[in-house]
XYZ file of C-alpha atoms in Angstrom:
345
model
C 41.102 16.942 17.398
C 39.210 19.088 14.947
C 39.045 16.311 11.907
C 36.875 12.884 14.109
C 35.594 10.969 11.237
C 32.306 10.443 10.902
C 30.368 13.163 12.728
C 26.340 12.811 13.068
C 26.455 9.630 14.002
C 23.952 7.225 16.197
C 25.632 4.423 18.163
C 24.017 0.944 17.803
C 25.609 -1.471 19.896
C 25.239 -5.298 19.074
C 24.037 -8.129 21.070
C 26.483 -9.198 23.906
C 30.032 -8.943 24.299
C 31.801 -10.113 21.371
C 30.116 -9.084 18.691
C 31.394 -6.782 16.552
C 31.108 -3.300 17.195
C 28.588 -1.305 14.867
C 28.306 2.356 13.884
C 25.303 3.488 12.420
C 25.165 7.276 10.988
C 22.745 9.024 9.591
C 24.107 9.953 5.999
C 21.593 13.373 5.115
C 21.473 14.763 1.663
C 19.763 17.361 -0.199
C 17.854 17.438 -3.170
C 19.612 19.089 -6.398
C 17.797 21.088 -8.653
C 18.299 18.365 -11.406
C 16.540 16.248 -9.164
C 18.823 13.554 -8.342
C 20.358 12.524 -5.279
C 24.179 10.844 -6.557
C 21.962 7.399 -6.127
C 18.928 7.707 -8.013
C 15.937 10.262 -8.428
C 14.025 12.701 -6.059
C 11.083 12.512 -8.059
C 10.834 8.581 -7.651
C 10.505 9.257 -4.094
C 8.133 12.106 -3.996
C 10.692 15.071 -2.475
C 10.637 18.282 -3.387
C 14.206 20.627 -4.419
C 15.552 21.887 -1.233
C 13.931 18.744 1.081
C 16.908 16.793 3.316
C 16.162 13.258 3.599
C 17.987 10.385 5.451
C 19.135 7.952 2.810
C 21.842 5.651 3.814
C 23.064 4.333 6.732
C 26.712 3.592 6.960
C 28.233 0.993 9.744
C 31.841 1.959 11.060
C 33.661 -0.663 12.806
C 37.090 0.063 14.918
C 38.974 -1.784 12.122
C 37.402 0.737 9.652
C 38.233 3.539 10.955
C 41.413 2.332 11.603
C 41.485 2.051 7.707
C 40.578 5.222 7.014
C 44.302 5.995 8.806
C 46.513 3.049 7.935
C 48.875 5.397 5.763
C 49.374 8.426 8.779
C 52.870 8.610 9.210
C 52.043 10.343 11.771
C 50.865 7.825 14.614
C 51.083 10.154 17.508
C 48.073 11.926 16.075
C 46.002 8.413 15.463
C 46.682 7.708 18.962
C 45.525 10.625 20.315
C 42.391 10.568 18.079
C 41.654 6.609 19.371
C 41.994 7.944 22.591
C 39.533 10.734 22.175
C 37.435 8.734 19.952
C 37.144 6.234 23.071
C 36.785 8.422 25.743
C 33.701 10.019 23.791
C 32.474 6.123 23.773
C 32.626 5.649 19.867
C 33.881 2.170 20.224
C 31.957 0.536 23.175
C 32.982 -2.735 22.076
C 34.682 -5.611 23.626
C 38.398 -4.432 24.038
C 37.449 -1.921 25.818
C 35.444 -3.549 28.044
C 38.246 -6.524 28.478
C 40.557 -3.905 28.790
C 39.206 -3.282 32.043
C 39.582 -6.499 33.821
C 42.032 -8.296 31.329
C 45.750 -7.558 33.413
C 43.518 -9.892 36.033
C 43.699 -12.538 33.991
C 46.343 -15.319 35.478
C 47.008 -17.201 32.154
C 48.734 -13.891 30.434
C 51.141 -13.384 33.209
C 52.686 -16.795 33.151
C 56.554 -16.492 33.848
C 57.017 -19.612 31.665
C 55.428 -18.686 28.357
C 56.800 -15.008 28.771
C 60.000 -15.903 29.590
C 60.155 -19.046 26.429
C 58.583 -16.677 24.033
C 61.658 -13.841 24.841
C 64.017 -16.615 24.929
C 62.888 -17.304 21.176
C 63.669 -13.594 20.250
C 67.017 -14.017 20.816
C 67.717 -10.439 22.400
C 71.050 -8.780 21.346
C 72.337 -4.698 20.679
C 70.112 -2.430 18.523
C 66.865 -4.521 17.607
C 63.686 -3.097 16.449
C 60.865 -5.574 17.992
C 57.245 -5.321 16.806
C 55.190 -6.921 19.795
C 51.945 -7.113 17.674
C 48.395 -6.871 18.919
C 50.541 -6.318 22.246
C 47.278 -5.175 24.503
C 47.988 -4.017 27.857
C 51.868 -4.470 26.604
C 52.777 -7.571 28.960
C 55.297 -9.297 26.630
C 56.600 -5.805 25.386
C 57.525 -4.713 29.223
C 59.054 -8.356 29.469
C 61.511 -8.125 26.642
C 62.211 -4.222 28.033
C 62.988 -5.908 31.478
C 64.889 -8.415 30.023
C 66.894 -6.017 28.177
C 67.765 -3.965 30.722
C 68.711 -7.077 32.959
C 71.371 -7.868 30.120
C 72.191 -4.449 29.484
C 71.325 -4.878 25.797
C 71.424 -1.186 24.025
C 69.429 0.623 22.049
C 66.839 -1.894 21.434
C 63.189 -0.804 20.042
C 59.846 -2.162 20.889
C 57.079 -1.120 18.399
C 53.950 -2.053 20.839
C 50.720 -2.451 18.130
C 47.314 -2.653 19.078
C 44.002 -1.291 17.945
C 42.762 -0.612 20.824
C 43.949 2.480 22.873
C 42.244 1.654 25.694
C 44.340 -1.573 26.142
C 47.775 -0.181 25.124
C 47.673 2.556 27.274
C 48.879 0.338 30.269
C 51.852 -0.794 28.706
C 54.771 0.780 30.374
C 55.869 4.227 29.194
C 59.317 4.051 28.109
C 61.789 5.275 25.330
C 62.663 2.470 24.294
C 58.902 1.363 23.762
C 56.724 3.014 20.948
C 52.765 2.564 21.129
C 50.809 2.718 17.730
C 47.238 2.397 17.379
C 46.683 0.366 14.047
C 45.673 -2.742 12.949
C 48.606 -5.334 12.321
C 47.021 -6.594 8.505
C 48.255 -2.818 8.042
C 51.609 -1.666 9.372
C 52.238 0.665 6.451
C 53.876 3.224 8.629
C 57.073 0.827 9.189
C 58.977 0.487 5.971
C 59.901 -2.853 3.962
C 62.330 -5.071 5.492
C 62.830 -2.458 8.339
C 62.215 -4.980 11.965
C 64.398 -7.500 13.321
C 61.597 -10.136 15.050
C 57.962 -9.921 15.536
C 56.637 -11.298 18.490
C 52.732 -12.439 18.093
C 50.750 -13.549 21.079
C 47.241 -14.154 21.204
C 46.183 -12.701 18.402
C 46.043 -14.890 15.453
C 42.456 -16.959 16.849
C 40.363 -13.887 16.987
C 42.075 -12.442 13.149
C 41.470 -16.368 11.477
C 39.867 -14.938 8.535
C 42.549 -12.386 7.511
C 45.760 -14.587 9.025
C 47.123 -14.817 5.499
C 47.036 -11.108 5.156
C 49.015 -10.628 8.817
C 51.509 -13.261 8.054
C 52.527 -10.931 4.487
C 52.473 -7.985 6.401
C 54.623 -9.618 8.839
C 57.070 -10.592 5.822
C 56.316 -7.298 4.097
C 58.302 -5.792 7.400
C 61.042 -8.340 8.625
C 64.027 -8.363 7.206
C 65.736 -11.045 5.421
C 66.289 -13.697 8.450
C 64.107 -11.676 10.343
C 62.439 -14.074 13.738
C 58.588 -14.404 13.653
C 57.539 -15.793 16.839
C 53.334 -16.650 17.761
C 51.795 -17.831 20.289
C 48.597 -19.756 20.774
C 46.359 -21.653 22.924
C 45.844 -25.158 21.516
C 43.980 -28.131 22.906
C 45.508 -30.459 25.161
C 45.040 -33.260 22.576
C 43.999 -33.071 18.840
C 41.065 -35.316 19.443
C 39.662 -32.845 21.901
C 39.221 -30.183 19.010
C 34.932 -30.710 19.040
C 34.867 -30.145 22.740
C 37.284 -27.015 22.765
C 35.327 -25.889 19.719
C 31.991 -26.249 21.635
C 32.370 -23.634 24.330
C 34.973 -20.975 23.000
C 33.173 -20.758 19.706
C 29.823 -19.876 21.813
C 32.136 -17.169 23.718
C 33.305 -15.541 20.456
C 34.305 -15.769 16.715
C 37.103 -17.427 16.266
C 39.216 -20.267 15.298
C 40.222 -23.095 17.282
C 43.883 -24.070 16.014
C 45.399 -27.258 16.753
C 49.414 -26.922 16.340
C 49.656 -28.289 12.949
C 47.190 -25.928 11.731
C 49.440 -22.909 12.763
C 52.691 -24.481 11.379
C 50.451 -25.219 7.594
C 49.586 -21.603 8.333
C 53.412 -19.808 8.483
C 55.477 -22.607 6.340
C 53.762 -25.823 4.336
C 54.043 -25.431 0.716
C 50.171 -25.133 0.543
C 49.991 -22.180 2.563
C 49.645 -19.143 0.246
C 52.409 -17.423 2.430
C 55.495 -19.649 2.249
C 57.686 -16.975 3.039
C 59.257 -18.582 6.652
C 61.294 -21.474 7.003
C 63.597 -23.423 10.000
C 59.818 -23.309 11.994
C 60.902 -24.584 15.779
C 58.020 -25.544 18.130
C 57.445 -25.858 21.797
C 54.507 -26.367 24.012
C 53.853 -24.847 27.448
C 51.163 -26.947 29.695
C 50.083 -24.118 32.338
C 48.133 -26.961 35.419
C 45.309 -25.863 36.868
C 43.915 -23.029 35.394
C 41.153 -21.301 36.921
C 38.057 -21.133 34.393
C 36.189 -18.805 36.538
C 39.210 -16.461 36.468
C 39.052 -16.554 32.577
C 35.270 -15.733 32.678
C 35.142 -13.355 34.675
C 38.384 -11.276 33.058
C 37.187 -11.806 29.331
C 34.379 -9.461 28.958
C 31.843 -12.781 29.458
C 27.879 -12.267 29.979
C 27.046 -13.943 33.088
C 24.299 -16.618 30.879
C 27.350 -17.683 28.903
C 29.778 -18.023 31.672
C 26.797 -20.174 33.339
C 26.871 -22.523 30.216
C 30.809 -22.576 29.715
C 30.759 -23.586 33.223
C 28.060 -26.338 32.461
C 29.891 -27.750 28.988
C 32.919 -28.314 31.551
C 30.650 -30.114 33.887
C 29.257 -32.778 31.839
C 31.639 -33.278 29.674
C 32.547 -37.021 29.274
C 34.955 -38.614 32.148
C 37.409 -39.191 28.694
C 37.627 -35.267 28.306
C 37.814 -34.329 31.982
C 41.034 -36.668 31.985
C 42.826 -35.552 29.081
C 42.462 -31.944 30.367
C 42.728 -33.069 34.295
C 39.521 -31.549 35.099
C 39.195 -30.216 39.217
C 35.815 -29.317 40.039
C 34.843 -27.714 43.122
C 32.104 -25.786 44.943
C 32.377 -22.210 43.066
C 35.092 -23.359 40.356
C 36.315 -25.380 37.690
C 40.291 -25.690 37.231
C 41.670 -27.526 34.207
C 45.194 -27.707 32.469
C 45.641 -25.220 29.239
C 48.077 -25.900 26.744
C 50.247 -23.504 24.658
C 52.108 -23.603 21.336
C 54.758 -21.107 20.376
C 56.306 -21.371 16.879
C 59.247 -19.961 15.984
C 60.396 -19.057 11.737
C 62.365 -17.020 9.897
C 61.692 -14.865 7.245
C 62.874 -16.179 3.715
């Protein structure tokens, strides 16, 4: 791994977990004879020919350098530079930190959204399966199992995350191949070349590009080709404020409610309109542990404290609509899930 973008660089990390990730390098240049610098004058700024100067500073997030290798063909080698580029701590961001703890987390093992999400694939001889922004590969080694239950053949998962540190715990299987990347772009799998893309979890923290990942999703599937996402939603529409109040101090990201995901894939005002016969279901996981979810999500201990106090006085109307449990060390409420099923026009 001669060729790791970026060399001479200074790592700046931001303020808590969450934030994005920032790079800063120290661009040097040297005085031309001509006296210019490709921006503007030497003289202006008093050097001399020959004098090196720091002049810019560039910022590199994961998603840009990502970027910089969203047309490699060759994946194996962008996963083996992610994986050097994190081991040498380049990225000390947030999925690597969640990666950590985040197979602890109850809520992404549950049988019942696994197992309805698969069931929405419909699973048959020869499929190629993109399980994108897959993370530690949970729903990709469920379809595999699934698979091999049924004895379906020749069936290929395309496991995508940008984050190698996640990914790397996915099972290691033939059938399964892990790419580093970001899922806006997939340009390493050809037009109409995948059978179903399966998209859990994802969408709330990529809000302001979901436009983007639902083309790219199109750009790939084939004609009749099964989309199928996955989101947390809150238990009731009229609960959006309180929802929004505590995740949106947690993170950036969006909040949907169900009928903002199904505008998002299929209304005629969405700017994507390229899926049609959407199918919906929801999935009510009871009493989910919110200390669990704190303390497996990369969460600062001052934030968890104040998640943990929204929950507590919220009003007796909210704590019934989500069946609210509070006890000595905990706080246990009911989550709610929407997965959406489309096909590809």
């Amino acid at each position: 791994l001669d060729d790791i973008p970026f060399p001479n660089r200074t790592i700046q990390i931001g303020p808590g977990i969450g934030c994005k990730d920032i790079r800063q390098v120290n661009w040097k240049g040297e005085c031309l004879e001509n006296g210019t610098l490709g921006d503007g004058g030497c003289e202006d700024r008093g050097w001399k020919d020959g004098d090196i100067h720091v002049i810019q500073n560039y910022e590199y997030s994961r998603k840009e350098v990502l970027m910089r290798y969203k047309d490699y063909k060759n994946r194996e080698y962008v996963n083996q530079l992610f994986l050097q580029l994190e081991k040498d701590n380049y990225f000390k961001d947030e999925w690597k930190e969640r990666s950590k703890t985040y197979n602890n987390l109850n809520s992404v093992h549950e049988k019942d959204i696994i197992d309805n999400i698969i069931n929405m694939l419909n699973l048959k001889h020869g499929l190629k399966i993109i399980d994108a922004g897959a993370g530690t590969g949970i729903v990709t080694n469920g379809i595999l199992e699934k698979a091999i239950k049924e004895k379906i053949e020749d069936i290929e998962i395309y496991a995508i995350d940008q984050c190698y540190s996640m990914l790397e715990k996915c099972s290691d299987n033939k059938n399964i191949k892990k790419y580093i990347a970001d899922i806006e772009h997939m340009m390493f799998i050809p037009d109409n070349s995948i059978d179903t893309i399966v998209c859990r979890m994802v969408l709330h923290s990529e809000f302001e590009k979901i436009d983007k990942i639902i083309n790219e999703f199109h750009r790939v599937l084939k004609k009749d080709g099964i989309m199928v996402l996955c989101e947390g939603v809150p238990m009731d529409d009229s609960l959006l404020d309180f929802y929004e109040s505590f995740l949106l101090k947690k993170e950036k990201r969006r909040v949907f409610t169900k009928n903002d995901l199904i505008k998002i894939i299929g209304s005629k005002d969405s700017s994507n309109n390229n899926f049609h016969n959407i199918e919906s279901k929801e999935i009510i996981l009871k009493k989910q542990s919110i200390k669990n979810w704190l303390d497996n999500s990369g969460t600062e201990k001052g934030l968890a404290d104040e998640i943990i106090r929204i929950h507590s006085c919220a009003s007796k109307e909210v704590k019934d609509k989500i069946n609210m449990i509070e006890e000595e060390n905990d706080i246990f409420c009911d989550w709610n899930f929407t997965i959406i099923k489309s096909k590809s026009i």
